[in-house]
Amino acid sequence: MKVRASLKALKQKPGSSVVRRHGKVLVINKRNPRWKARQA
């Protein structure tokens, strides 16, 4: 699965991690929840 460029940019932020759940790619950030994203 291709990961969108916007998710890769969010991956660089401190405290963020890329997770796959139920076939979706999610970016979760505990430190700054504003930087949440998903790719369905």
mmCIF file of N, CA and C in Angstrom:
data_model
loop_
_atom_site.group_PDB
_atom_site.id
_atom_site.type_symbol
_atom_site.label_atom_id
_atom_site.label_comp_id
_atom_site.label_asym_id
_atom_site.label_seq_id
_atom_site.Cartn_x
_atom_site.Cartn_y
_atom_site.Cartn_z
ATOM 1 N N MET A 1 0.835 -1.188 0.000
ATOM 2 C CA MET A 1 0.000 0.000 0.000
ATOM 3 C C MET A 1 0.875 1.245 0.000
ATOM 4 N N LYS A 2 0.562 2.167 -0.897
ATOM 5 C CA LYS A 2 1.290 3.425 -0.922
ATOM 6 C C LYS A 2 0.856 4.277 0.261
ATOM 7 N N VAL A 3 1.819 4.929 0.885
ATOM 8 C CA VAL A 3 1.506 5.836 1.991
ATOM 9 C C VAL A 3 1.575 7.255 1.453
ATOM 10 N N ARG A 4 0.536 8.005 1.720
ATOM 11 C CA ARG A 4 0.420 9.357 1.187
ATOM 12 C C ARG A 4 1.525 10.263 1.723
ATOM 13 N N ALA A 5 1.923 11.231 0.924
ATOM 14 C CA ALA A 5 3.015 12.132 1.297
ATOM 15 C C ALA A 5 2.669 12.945 2.538
ATOM 16 N N SER A 6 1.379 13.259 2.708
ATOM 17 C CA SER A 6 0.983 14.043 3.880
ATOM 18 C C SER A 6 1.210 13.255 5.166
ATOM 19 N N LEU A 7 1.047 11.917 5.088
ATOM 20 C CA LEU A 7 1.298 11.097 6.276
ATOM 21 C C LEU A 7 2.789 11.020 6.577
ATOM 22 N N LYS A 8 3.586 10.977 5.516
ATOM 23 C CA LYS A 8 5.038 10.919 5.733
ATOM 24 C C LYS A 8 5.539 12.198 6.380
ATOM 25 N N ALA A 9 4.912 13.318 6.033
ATOM 26 C CA ALA A 9 5.301 14.592 6.643
ATOM 27 C C ALA A 9 4.949 14.604 8.128
ATOM 28 N N LEU A 10 3.780 14.030 8.457
ATOM 29 C CA LEU A 10 3.370 14.000 9.864
ATOM 30 C C LEU A 10 4.211 13.014 10.660
ATOM 31 N N LYS A 11 4.771 12.027 9.973
ATOM 32 C CA LYS A 11 5.600 11.035 10.656
ATOM 33 C C LYS A 11 6.864 11.670 11.241
ATOM 34 N N GLN A 12 7.309 12.764 10.640
ATOM 35 C CA GLN A 12 8.531 13.433 11.090
ATOM 36 C C GLN A 12 8.321 14.223 12.379
ATOM 37 N N LYS A 13 7.072 14.508 12.724
ATOM 38 C CA LYS A 13 6.798 15.317 13.913
ATOM 39 C C LYS A 13 7.176 14.535 15.169
ATOM 40 N N PRO A 14 7.617 15.220 16.218
ATOM 41 C CA PRO A 14 8.018 14.522 17.439
ATOM 42 C C PRO A 14 6.834 13.854 18.133
ATOM 43 N N GLY A 15 7.023 12.622 18.537
ATOM 44 C CA GLY A 15 6.007 11.904 19.284
ATOM 45 C C GLY A 15 4.976 11.195 18.436
ATOM 46 N N SER A 16 5.178 11.144 17.123
ATOM 47 C CA SER A 16 4.169 10.525 16.266
ATOM 48 C C SER A 16 4.585 9.130 15.854
ATOM 49 N N SER A 17 3.583 8.299 15.559
ATOM 50 C CA SER A 17 3.858 6.941 15.101
ATOM 51 C C SER A 17 2.816 6.558 14.073
ATOM 52 N N VAL A 18 3.221 5.724 13.101
ATOM 53 C CA VAL A 18 2.335 5.258 12.048
ATOM 54 C C VAL A 18 1.863 3.861 12.408
ATOM 55 N N VAL A 19 0.547 3.649 12.395
ATOM 56 C CA VAL A 19 -0.056 2.393 12.838
ATOM 57 C C VAL A 19 -1.023 1.922 11.762
ATOM 58 N N ARG A 20 -1.108 0.602 11.569
ATOM 59 C CA ARG A 20 -2.136 0.047 10.687
ATOM 60 C C ARG A 20 -3.205 -0.613 11.539
ATOM 61 N N ARG A 21 -4.457 -0.181 11.356
ATOM 62 C CA ARG A 21 -5.582 -0.751 12.090
ATOM 63 C C ARG A 21 -6.733 -0.963 11.127
ATOM 64 N N HIS A 22 -7.221 -2.196 11.069
ATOM 65 C CA HIS A 22 -8.390 -2.542 10.249
ATOM 66 C C HIS A 22 -8.199 -2.119 8.802
ATOM 67 N N GLY A 23 -6.987 -2.260 8.281
ATOM 68 C CA GLY A 23 -6.735 -1.913 6.888
ATOM 69 C C GLY A 23 -6.544 -0.436 6.620
ATOM 70 N N LYS A 24 -6.564 0.395 7.654
ATOM 71 C CA LYS A 24 -6.329 1.822 7.489
ATOM 72 C C LYS A 24 -4.954 2.170 8.049
ATOM 73 N N VAL A 25 -4.316 3.139 7.453
ATOM 74 C CA VAL A 25 -3.042 3.633 7.963
ATOM 75 C C VAL A 25 -3.333 4.895 8.758
ATOM 76 N N LEU A 26 -2.943 4.897 10.033
ATOM 77 C CA LEU A 26 -3.214 6.030 10.915
ATOM 78 C C LEU A 26 -1.909 6.635 11.402
ATOM 79 N N VAL A 27 -1.903 7.925 11.574
ATOM 80 C CA VAL A 27 -0.802 8.599 12.264
ATOM 81 C C VAL A 27 -1.356 9.091 13.585
ATOM 82 N N ILE A 28 -0.756 8.637 14.669
ATOM 83 C CA ILE A 28 -1.194 9.014 16.010
ATOM 84 C C ILE A 28 -0.074 9.809 16.659
ATOM 85 N N ASN A 29 -0.451 10.868 17.342
ATOM 86 C CA ASN A 29 0.542 11.656 18.056
ATOM 87 C C ASN A 29 0.016 11.934 19.456
ATOM 88 N N LYS A 30 0.668 11.318 20.443
ATOM 89 C CA LYS A 30 0.225 11.514 21.824
ATOM 90 C C LYS A 30 0.592 12.909 22.317
ATOM 91 N N ARG A 31 1.728 13.415 21.834
ATOM 92 C CA ARG A 31 2.195 14.704 22.333
ATOM 93 C C ARG A 31 1.352 15.860 21.816
ATOM 94 N N ASN A 32 0.959 15.782 20.538
ATOM 95 C CA ASN A 32 0.138 16.834 19.941
ATOM 96 C C ASN A 32 -0.971 16.188 19.119
ATOM 97 N N PRO A 33 -2.147 15.941 19.722
ATOM 98 C CA PRO A 33 -3.219 15.217 19.036
ATOM 99 C C PRO A 33 -3.767 15.939 17.805
ATOM 100 N N ARG A 34 -3.357 17.182 17.596
ATOM 101 C CA ARG A 34 -3.792 17.904 16.403
ATOM 102 C C ARG A 34 -3.244 17.248 15.143
ATOM 103 N N TRP A 35 -2.133 16.530 15.254
ATOM 104 C CA TRP A 35 -1.478 15.924 14.101
ATOM 105 C C TRP A 35 -1.945 14.498 13.866
ATOM 106 N N LYS A 36 -3.251 14.244 14.020
ATOM 107 C CA LYS A 36 -3.781 12.927 13.709
ATOM 108 C C LYS A 36 -4.141 12.896 12.243
ATOM 109 N N ALA A 37 -3.981 11.741 11.603
ATOM 110 C CA ALA A 37 -4.367 11.606 10.203
ATOM 111 C C ALA A 37 -4.679 10.160 9.914
ATOM 112 N N ARG A 38 -5.450 9.931 8.830
ATOM 113 C CA ARG A 38 -5.704 8.566 8.423
ATOM 114 C C ARG A 38 -5.774 8.464 6.921
ATOM 115 N N GLN A 39 -5.425 7.316 6.433
ATOM 116 C CA GLN A 39 -5.531 7.027 5.004
ATOM 117 C C GLN A 39 -6.346 5.756 4.887
ATOM 118 N N ALA A 40 -7.517 5.845 4.258
ATOM 119 C CA ALA A 40 -8.400 4.684 4.177
ATOM 120 C C ALA A 40 -8.181 3.925 2.871
#
